[in-house]
mmCIF file of C-alpha atoms in Angstrom:
data_model
loop_
_atom_site.group_PDB
_atom_site.id
_atom_site.type_symbol
_atom_site.label_atom_id
_atom_site.label_comp_id
_atom_site.label_asym_id
_atom_site.label_seq_id
_atom_site.Cartn_x
_atom_site.Cartn_y
_atom_site.Cartn_z
ATOM 1 C CA UNK A 1 40.672 78.861 106.865
ATOM 2 C CA UNK A 2 44.246 77.158 106.797
ATOM 3 C CA UNK A 3 46.260 77.337 110.081
ATOM 4 C CA UNK A 4 49.719 78.434 110.160
ATOM 5 C CA UNK A 5 52.356 78.472 112.898
ATOM 6 C CA UNK A 6 55.078 81.067 113.524
ATOM 7 C CA UNK A 7 58.027 81.047 115.935
ATOM 8 C CA UNK A 8 60.712 83.549 116.838
ATOM 9 C CA UNK A 9 63.303 81.569 118.932
ATOM 10 C CA UNK A 10 65.672 83.814 120.722
ATOM 11 C CA UNK A 11 68.690 83.029 123.136
ATOM 12 C CA UNK A 12 66.403 83.389 126.120
ATOM 13 C CA UNK A 13 62.884 82.823 125.042
ATOM 14 C CA UNK A 14 60.749 81.628 122.141
ATOM 15 C CA UNK A 15 57.574 83.414 120.874
ATOM 16 C CA UNK A 16 55.150 81.101 119.171
ATOM 17 C CA UNK A 17 51.667 81.702 117.736
ATOM 18 C CA UNK A 18 49.057 79.994 115.526
ATOM 19 C CA UNK A 19 47.049 82.167 112.943
ATOM 20 C CA UNK A 20 44.672 81.383 110.100
ATOM 21 C CA UNK A 21 44.760 82.755 106.504
ATOM 22 C CA UNK A 22 42.011 85.274 107.539
ATOM 23 C CA UNK A 23 44.756 87.075 109.481
ATOM 24 C CA UNK A 24 43.195 86.023 112.901
ATOM 25 C CA UNK A 25 45.829 85.317 115.387
ATOM 26 C CA UNK A 26 44.378 82.613 117.481
ATOM 27 C CA UNK A 27 46.930 81.735 119.966
ATOM 28 C CA UNK A 28 50.218 82.837 121.378
ATOM 29 C CA UNK A 29 52.568 81.027 123.744
ATOM 30 C CA UNK A 30 56.022 81.446 125.310
ATOM 31 C CA UNK A 31 58.831 78.779 125.866
ATOM 32 C CA UNK A 32 62.671 78.921 126.614
ATOM 33 C CA UNK A 33 65.145 80.114 124.138
ATOM 34 C CA UNK A 34 66.644 77.944 121.270
ATOM 35 C CA UNK A 35 70.168 76.940 121.968
ATOM 36 C CA UNK A 36 70.467 73.759 119.801
ATOM 37 C CA UNK A 37 74.405 73.927 120.206
ATOM 38 C CA UNK A 38 74.128 73.676 123.877
ATOM 39 C CA UNK A 39 71.445 71.504 124.546
ATOM 40 C CA UNK A 40 71.093 69.424 121.237
ATOM 41 C CA UNK A 41 68.969 69.687 118.177
ATOM 42 C CA UNK A 42 66.919 66.923 119.464
ATOM 43 C CA UNK A 43 66.122 68.494 122.893
ATOM 44 C CA UNK A 44 65.523 71.982 121.104
ATOM 45 C CA UNK A 45 63.079 70.351 118.563
ATOM 46 C CA UNK A 46 61.132 68.430 121.316
ATOM 47 C CA UNK A 47 60.433 71.942 122.955
ATOM 48 C CA UNK A 48 59.337 73.662 119.890
ATOM 49 C CA UNK A 49 56.823 70.738 119.093
ATOM 50 C CA UNK A 50 55.668 70.959 122.684
ATOM 51 C CA UNK A 51 55.057 74.572 121.989
ATOM 52 C CA UNK A 52 53.219 73.920 118.886
ATOM 53 C CA UNK A 53 51.132 71.412 120.599
ATOM 54 C CA UNK A 54 50.385 73.813 123.434
ATOM 55 C CA UNK A 55 49.458 76.735 121.106
ATOM 56 C CA UNK A 56 46.996 74.638 118.819
ATOM 57 C CA UNK A 57 45.353 73.529 121.992
ATOM 58 C CA UNK A 58 44.958 77.011 123.356
ATOM 59 C CA UNK A 59 43.580 78.077 119.893
ATOM 60 C CA UNK A 60 40.979 75.425 120.211
ATOM 61 C CA UNK A 61 42.286 73.473 116.992
ATOM 62 C CA UNK A 62 44.297 70.538 118.993
ATOM 63 C CA UNK A 63 45.121 67.935 116.544
ATOM 64 C CA UNK A 64 44.724 69.734 113.307
ATOM 65 C CA UNK A 65 47.925 70.010 110.817
ATOM 66 C CA UNK A 66 48.916 73.612 110.090
ATOM 67 C CA UNK A 67 49.431 74.141 106.258
ATOM 68 C CA UNK A 68 52.806 76.116 107.094
ATOM 69 C CA UNK A 69 55.010 76.367 109.985
ATOM 70 C CA UNK A 70 57.845 79.111 110.020
ATOM 71 C CA UNK A 71 60.406 78.630 112.514
ATOM 72 C CA UNK A 72 62.941 81.675 112.838
ATOM 73 C CA UNK A 73 65.704 80.659 115.214
ATOM 74 C CA UNK A 74 68.371 82.176 117.287
ATOM 75 C CA UNK A 75 71.770 79.965 117.014
ATOM 76 C CA UNK A 76 70.901 78.254 113.648
ATOM 77 C CA UNK A 77 73.406 80.243 111.752
ATOM 78 C CA UNK A 78 75.481 78.302 109.202
ATOM 79 C CA UNK A 79 74.111 76.242 106.269
ATOM 80 C CA UNK A 80 74.539 72.681 107.888
ATOM 81 C CA UNK A 81 72.697 74.004 110.957
ATOM 82 C CA UNK A 82 69.689 75.109 108.848
ATOM 83 C CA UNK A 83 69.663 71.875 107.213
ATOM 84 C CA UNK A 84 70.073 69.701 110.495
ATOM 85 C CA UNK A 85 67.213 71.955 112.223
ATOM 86 C CA UNK A 86 64.829 71.573 108.928
ATOM 87 C CA UNK A 87 65.545 67.862 108.971
ATOM 88 C CA UNK A 88 64.689 67.365 112.658
ATOM 89 C CA UNK A 89 61.560 69.603 112.717
ATOM 90 C CA UNK A 90 60.358 67.708 109.454
ATOM 91 C CA UNK A 91 60.788 64.405 111.086
ATOM 92 C CA UNK A 92 57.894 65.681 113.656
ATOM 93 C CA UNK A 93 55.409 66.326 111.010
ATOM 94 C CA UNK A 94 54.316 69.428 112.415
ATOM 95 C CA UNK A 95 53.115 71.273 109.157
ATOM 96 C CA UNK A 96 52.423 70.605 105.537
ATOM 97 C CA UNK A 97 55.123 72.746 104.718
ATOM 98 C CA UNK A 98 58.270 73.881 107.014
ATOM 99 C CA UNK A 99 60.449 76.934 106.867
ATOM 100 C CA UNK A 100 63.501 77.099 108.913
ATOM 101 C CA UNK A 101 65.547 80.736 109.136
ATOM 102 C CA UNK A 102 67.499 82.560 111.565
ATOM 103 C CA UNK A 103 65.746 84.971 113.409
ATOM 104 C CA UNK A 104 67.649 87.971 112.570
ATOM 105 C CA UNK A 105 65.457 87.509 109.247
ATOM 106 C CA UNK A 106 62.366 87.939 111.326
ATOM 107 C CA UNK A 107 63.147 91.424 112.372
ATOM 108 C CA UNK A 108 63.332 92.457 108.816
ATOM 109 C CA UNK A 109 60.156 90.533 107.479
ATOM 110 C CA UNK A 110 58.564 92.159 110.513
ATOM 111 C CA UNK A 111 59.494 95.675 109.949
ATOM 112 C CA UNK A 112 59.954 96.063 106.118
ATOM 113 C CA UNK A 113 56.703 97.155 104.311
ATOM 114 C CA UNK A 114 57.914 96.043 100.890
ATOM 115 C CA UNK A 115 59.284 92.612 102.166
ATOM 116 C CA UNK A 116 62.565 93.262 101.373
ATOM 117 C CA UNK A 117 65.892 95.357 102.668
ATOM 118 C CA UNK A 118 68.349 95.311 105.499
ATOM 119 C CA UNK A 119 67.504 94.245 108.918
ATOM 120 C CA UNK A 120 69.962 94.829 111.808
ATOM 121 C CA UNK A 121 69.451 93.191 115.292
ATOM 122 C CA UNK A 122 71.268 94.375 118.504
ATOM 123 C CA UNK A 123 69.991 92.228 121.346
ATOM 124 C CA UNK A 124 72.270 90.258 123.418
ATOM 125 C CA UNK A 125 74.531 90.342 120.536
ATOM 126 C CA UNK A 126 74.375 91.907 117.082
ATOM 127 C CA UNK A 127 73.901 90.551 113.762
ATOM 128 C CA UNK A 128 72.400 91.522 110.380
ATOM 129 C CA UNK A 129 70.754 90.319 107.263
ATOM 130 C CA UNK A 130 69.599 91.403 103.715
ATOM 131 C CA UNK A 131 67.014 90.444 101.552
ATOM 132 C CA UNK A 132 66.726 91.661 97.838
ATOM 133 C CA UNK A 133 63.307 92.138 96.038
ATOM 134 C CA UNK A 134 63.565 88.950 94.271
ATOM 135 C CA UNK A 135 64.117 87.075 97.639
ATOM 136 C CA UNK A 136 67.958 86.625 97.661
ATOM 137 C CA UNK A 137 69.351 86.599 101.261
ATOM 138 C CA UNK A 138 72.693 87.877 102.218
ATOM 139 C CA UNK A 139 74.100 87.016 105.531
ATOM 140 C CA UNK A 140 77.150 87.219 108.069
ATOM 141 C CA UNK A 141 78.693 84.408 109.945
ATOM 142 C CA UNK A 142 77.506 86.215 113.128
ATOM 143 C CA UNK A 143 79.441 84.015 115.470
ATOM 144 C CA UNK A 144 80.350 86.885 117.950
ATOM 145 C CA UNK A 145 83.620 88.582 118.386
ATOM 146 C CA UNK A 146 85.693 85.866 116.515
ATOM 147 C CA UNK A 147 83.836 86.848 113.309
ATOM 148 C CA UNK A 148 84.004 90.480 114.080
ATOM 149 C CA UNK A 149 80.796 91.200 115.517
ATOM 150 C CA UNK A 150 80.590 93.972 118.425
ATOM 151 C CA UNK A 151 77.468 95.256 119.860
ATOM 152 C CA UNK A 152 74.378 94.090 121.587
ATOM 153 C CA UNK A 153 73.580 94.739 125.414
ATOM 154 C CA UNK A 154 76.803 92.770 126.422
ATOM 155 C CA UNK A 155 79.204 94.626 124.130
ATOM 156 C CA UNK A 156 77.711 97.825 125.465
ATOM 157 C CA UNK A 157 77.560 96.715 129.000
ATOM 158 C CA UNK A 158 81.368 95.551 129.045
ATOM 159 C CA UNK A 159 82.497 98.623 127.222
ATOM 160 C CA UNK A 160 80.796 100.974 130.154
ATOM 161 C CA UNK A 161 82.561 98.996 132.702
ATOM 162 C CA UNK A 162 85.634 99.035 130.880
ATOM 163 C CA UNK A 163 85.436 102.862 130.279
ATOM 164 C CA UNK A 164 84.628 103.489 134.316
ATOM 165 C CA UNK A 165 88.165 101.306 134.983
ATOM 166 C CA UNK A 166 90.028 103.301 132.544
ATOM 167 C CA UNK A 167 88.943 106.465 134.200
ATOM 168 C CA UNK A 168 90.062 105.584 137.384
ATOM 169 C CA UNK A 169 93.648 104.078 136.097
ATOM 170 C CA UNK A 170 94.194 107.186 134.282
ATOM 171 C CA UNK A 171 94.042 105.788 130.687
ATOM 172 C CA UNK A 172 90.737 107.090 129.981
ATOM 173 C CA UNK A 173 88.656 110.403 130.379
ATOM 174 C CA UNK A 174 86.613 111.147 133.306
ATOM 175 C CA UNK A 175 83.211 109.649 133.117
ATOM 176 C CA UNK A 176 79.802 109.311 135.297
ATOM 177 C CA UNK A 177 80.049 105.574 134.383
ATOM 178 C CA UNK A 178 82.218 105.334 137.611
ATOM 179 C CA UNK A 179 79.869 106.381 139.884
ATOM 180 C CA UNK A 180 77.015 104.665 137.916
ATOM 181 C CA UNK A 181 78.999 101.293 138.385
ATOM 182 C CA UNK A 182 79.058 101.877 142.068
ATOM 183 C CA UNK A 183 75.403 102.552 142.193
ATOM 184 C CA UNK A 184 74.401 99.730 140.067
ATOM 185 C CA UNK A 185 76.640 96.626 141.341
ATOM 186 C CA UNK A 186 77.426 98.124 144.736
ATOM 187 C CA UNK A 187 81.265 97.796 143.899
ATOM 188 C CA UNK A 188 83.716 100.141 142.485
ATOM 189 C CA UNK A 189 84.328 99.537 138.705
ATOM 190 C CA UNK A 190 87.545 97.506 139.382
ATOM 191 C CA UNK A 191 85.939 95.323 141.645
ATOM 192 C CA UNK A 192 83.137 94.740 139.256
ATOM 193 C CA UNK A 193 85.803 93.400 136.668
ATOM 194 C CA UNK A 194 87.478 91.243 139.418
ATOM 195 C CA UNK A 195 84.127 89.626 140.340
ATOM 196 C CA UNK A 196 83.080 89.250 136.480
ATOM 197 C CA UNK A 197 86.593 87.491 136.133
ATOM 198 C CA UNK A 198 85.852 85.023 138.948
ATOM 199 C CA UNK A 199 82.471 84.293 137.854
ATOM 200 C CA UNK A 200 81.011 86.036 141.104
ATOM 201 C CA UNK A 201 78.834 88.153 138.850
ATOM 202 C CA UNK A 202 76.143 86.371 136.757
ATOM 203 C CA UNK A 203 76.099 87.408 133.100
ATOM 204 C CA UNK A 204 72.606 88.636 133.494
ATOM 205 C CA UNK A 205 73.843 91.469 136.080
ATOM 206 C CA UNK A 206 76.407 92.738 133.795
ATOM 207 C CA UNK A 207 73.547 93.089 130.974
ATOM 208 C CA UNK A 208 71.960 95.419 133.369
ATOM 209 C CA UNK A 209 74.700 98.104 132.948
ATOM 210 C CA UNK A 210 73.877 98.540 129.177
ATOM 211 C CA UNK A 211 70.614 100.410 129.865
ATOM 212 C CA UNK A 212 72.509 102.518 132.377
ATOM 213 C CA UNK A 213 75.329 103.302 129.615
ATOM 214 C CA UNK A 214 72.390 104.229 127.129
ATOM 215 C CA UNK A 215 70.835 106.544 130.002
ATOM 216 C CA UNK A 216 74.487 108.198 130.514
ATOM 217 C CA UNK A 217 74.743 108.999 127.021
ATOM 218 C CA UNK A 218 71.257 110.775 126.704
ATOM 219 C CA UNK A 219 72.329 112.518 129.938
ATOM 220 C CA UNK A 220 75.412 114.129 128.250
ATOM 221 C CA UNK A 221 78.446 111.973 129.331
ATOM 222 C CA UNK A 222 80.970 112.244 126.418
ATOM 223 C CA UNK A 223 82.441 108.587 127.357
ATOM 224 C CA UNK A 224 79.142 106.813 127.520
ATOM 225 C CA UNK A 225 78.158 108.710 124.121
ATOM 226 C CA UNK A 226 81.367 107.428 122.697
ATOM 227 C CA UNK A 227 80.361 103.757 123.419
ATOM 228 C CA UNK A 228 76.824 104.246 121.998
ATOM 229 C CA UNK A 229 78.165 105.865 118.857
ATOM 230 C CA UNK A 230 80.456 102.986 118.546
ATOM 231 C CA UNK A 231 77.268 100.519 118.571
ATOM 232 C CA UNK A 232 76.264 103.107 115.791
ATOM 233 C CA UNK A 233 78.972 102.568 113.742
ATOM 234 C CA UNK A 234 78.793 98.815 113.787
ATOM 235 C CA UNK A 235 75.126 99.064 112.578
ATOM 236 C CA UNK A 236 76.432 101.295 109.813
ATOM 237 C CA UNK A 237 78.968 98.981 108.789
ATOM 238 C CA UNK A 238 76.487 96.450 108.359
ATOM 239 C CA UNK A 239 74.050 98.553 106.279
ATOM 240 C CA UNK A 240 77.047 99.681 103.878
ATOM 241 C CA UNK A 241 78.318 96.092 103.527
ATOM 242 C CA UNK A 242 74.887 94.755 102.650
ATOM 243 C CA UNK A 243 73.895 97.653 100.356
ATOM 244 C CA UNK A 244 77.150 96.783 98.411
ATOM 245 C CA UNK A 245 76.599 93.075 98.384
ATOM 246 C CA UNK A 246 72.861 93.770 97.292
ATOM 247 C CA UNK A 247 73.852 96.169 94.743
ATOM 248 C CA UNK A 248 71.617 98.925 95.971
ATOM 249 C CA UNK A 249 74.098 101.803 95.504
ATOM 250 C CA UNK A 250 72.185 104.946 96.318
ATOM 251 C CA UNK A 251 68.771 103.385 95.591
ATOM 252 C CA UNK A 252 65.868 103.252 98.038
ATOM 253 C CA UNK A 253 66.119 100.649 100.824
ATOM 254 C CA UNK A 254 64.365 100.009 103.919
ATOM 255 C CA UNK A 255 66.623 99.383 107.024
ATOM 256 C CA UNK A 256 64.914 97.942 109.916
ATOM 257 C CA UNK A 257 66.417 97.999 113.394
ATOM 258 C CA UNK A 258 65.492 95.644 116.078
ATOM 259 C CA UNK A 259 66.504 94.076 119.434
ATOM 260 C CA UNK A 260 66.603 95.756 122.813
ATOM 261 C CA UNK A 261 69.496 98.257 122.120
ATOM 262 C CA UNK A 262 68.264 99.300 118.907
ATOM 263 C CA UNK A 263 64.739 99.650 120.180
ATOM 264 C CA UNK A 264 65.688 101.574 123.341
ATOM 265 C CA UNK A 265 64.562 105.029 122.173
ATOM 266 C CA UNK A 266 68.028 106.362 122.891
ATOM 267 C CA UNK A 267 68.487 109.738 121.261
ATOM 268 C CA UNK A 268 72.145 109.660 120.763
ATOM 269 C CA UNK A 269 72.123 106.344 119.148
ATOM 270 C CA UNK A 270 69.438 106.998 116.876
ATOM 271 C CA UNK A 271 70.514 110.328 115.558
ATOM 272 C CA UNK A 272 74.018 108.965 114.877
ATOM 273 C CA UNK A 273 72.873 105.872 113.112
ATOM 274 C CA UNK A 274 70.412 107.990 110.904
ATOM 275 C CA UNK A 275 73.563 110.305 110.254
ATOM 276 C CA UNK A 276 75.940 107.640 109.286
ATOM 277 C CA UNK A 277 73.535 105.655 107.249
ATOM 278 C CA UNK A 278 72.669 108.559 105.191
ATOM 279 C CA UNK A 279 76.174 109.018 104.271
ATOM 280 C CA UNK A 280 76.690 105.258 103.257
ATOM 281 C CA UNK A 281 73.446 104.661 101.746
ATOM 282 C CA UNK A 282 71.687 107.929 100.654
ATOM 283 C CA UNK A 283 68.492 106.261 99.459
ATOM 284 C CA UNK A 284 67.780 104.475 102.775
ATOM 285 C CA UNK A 285 65.042 104.908 105.107
ATOM 286 C CA UNK A 286 65.615 103.720 108.783
ATOM 287 C CA UNK A 287 62.724 102.621 110.567
ATOM 288 C CA UNK A 288 62.526 101.036 114.207
ATOM 289 C CA UNK A 289 60.749 97.807 114.592
ATOM 290 C CA UNK A 290 57.247 98.411 115.919
ATOM 291 C CA UNK A 291 56.040 94.899 116.572
ATOM 292 C CA UNK A 292 57.542 91.810 118.055
ATOM 293 C CA UNK A 293 59.840 89.924 115.838
ATOM 294 C CA UNK A 294 57.565 86.885 115.608
ATOM 295 C CA UNK A 295 55.340 88.922 113.457
ATOM 296 C CA UNK A 296 58.078 88.478 110.643
ATOM 297 C CA UNK A 297 57.766 84.780 110.848
ATOM 298 C CA UNK A 298 54.204 84.982 110.629
ATOM 299 C CA UNK A 299 54.137 87.382 107.680
ATOM 300 C CA UNK A 300 56.152 84.839 106.003
ATOM 301 C CA UNK A 301 53.921 81.753 107.025
ATOM 302 C CA UNK A 302 50.836 83.389 105.708
ATOM 303 C CA UNK A 303 52.499 84.249 102.496
ATOM 304 C CA UNK A 304 53.524 80.688 101.904
ATOM 305 C CA UNK A 305 49.946 79.653 102.922
ATOM 306 C CA UNK A 306 48.641 81.880 100.092
ATOM 307 C CA UNK A 307 46.845 84.442 102.438
ATOM 308 C CA UNK A 308 45.561 87.495 100.856
ATOM 309 C CA UNK A 309 47.854 90.720 101.421
ATOM 310 C CA UNK A 310 44.959 92.297 103.448
ATOM 311 C CA UNK A 311 45.147 89.347 105.974
ATOM 312 C CA UNK A 312 48.677 89.268 106.266
ATOM 313 C CA UNK A 313 48.756 93.081 107.238
ATOM 314 C CA UNK A 314 45.929 92.577 109.568
ATOM 315 C CA UNK A 315 47.768 89.770 111.387
ATOM 316 C CA UNK A 316 51.014 91.826 111.462
ATOM 317 C CA UNK A 317 48.959 94.726 112.773
ATOM 318 C CA UNK A 318 47.443 92.762 115.517
ATOM 319 C CA UNK A 319 50.691 91.975 117.145
ATOM 320 C CA UNK A 320 51.575 95.669 117.606
ATOM 321 C CA UNK A 321 51.594 96.632 121.303
ATOM 322 C CA UNK A 322 49.080 98.753 122.509
ATOM 323 C CA UNK A 323 49.919 102.084 124.549
ATOM 324 C CA UNK A 324 48.059 102.581 127.678
ATOM 325 C CA UNK A 325 46.406 105.983 127.764
#
């Protein structure tokens, strides 16, 4: 059986595995995130190559050359960045055939049963991608607030802190987020804002307030629910735009939601997204991703390697998390 490599490189970690075309997952390893614009393409490729070598060793197939390697990587957003990363990885001779894509596509490929549709990811940030039935890809610049992207754990956390400040200075409505900010950080919301401004509170600590906002929304806090619904509106905007660009209209389309924020199980968010998406894309079915995003890279790698559909499905299902009884 031919070997394939599949990788999902996020901002904070890279999930990479080796499988064969029978559908057996042979090894899975973790490494640092992919940040080529921060550390350089050479350093990023060096780390990925080391992960491939480690995974092949753990699979007991050290020295073998995979038929396909599919790398779905964060921070590889623009066409020239795709070319640069593809060239740098190709130069390492990691596989007979190499695929490089943005990690947003991994969520769609992992969650779509048909292989096409719309994928929206809200993790640290937010982005979306569309794939037509004939394989055409529709993207967004996805460069953050400068390209109109609001959402993800950072956006929700900061909006929650801002709402707590506004409640304190009279601009906003009363909210439990003031009390929750104090409980979470040990300071009043105003002091939290000052300390973030002065770089005295790390970014990771700020992210911790995102789940607090989601919990407050489900507990009935109107202000927190407004923040959460605003995230749902951003998701809907992506779906509407992609359905227009993909010329789907009211036709059937799978919408896959991935990333920590969209997979949080928040009832306010899920119900709002379903209601709003139904209004802009009547034929859409909304599904929350039930496997890790690396499954999307694996599906693509196996298809490119000529694996049978049953083997592809077996490999994907093998990555579904088990629930303890």
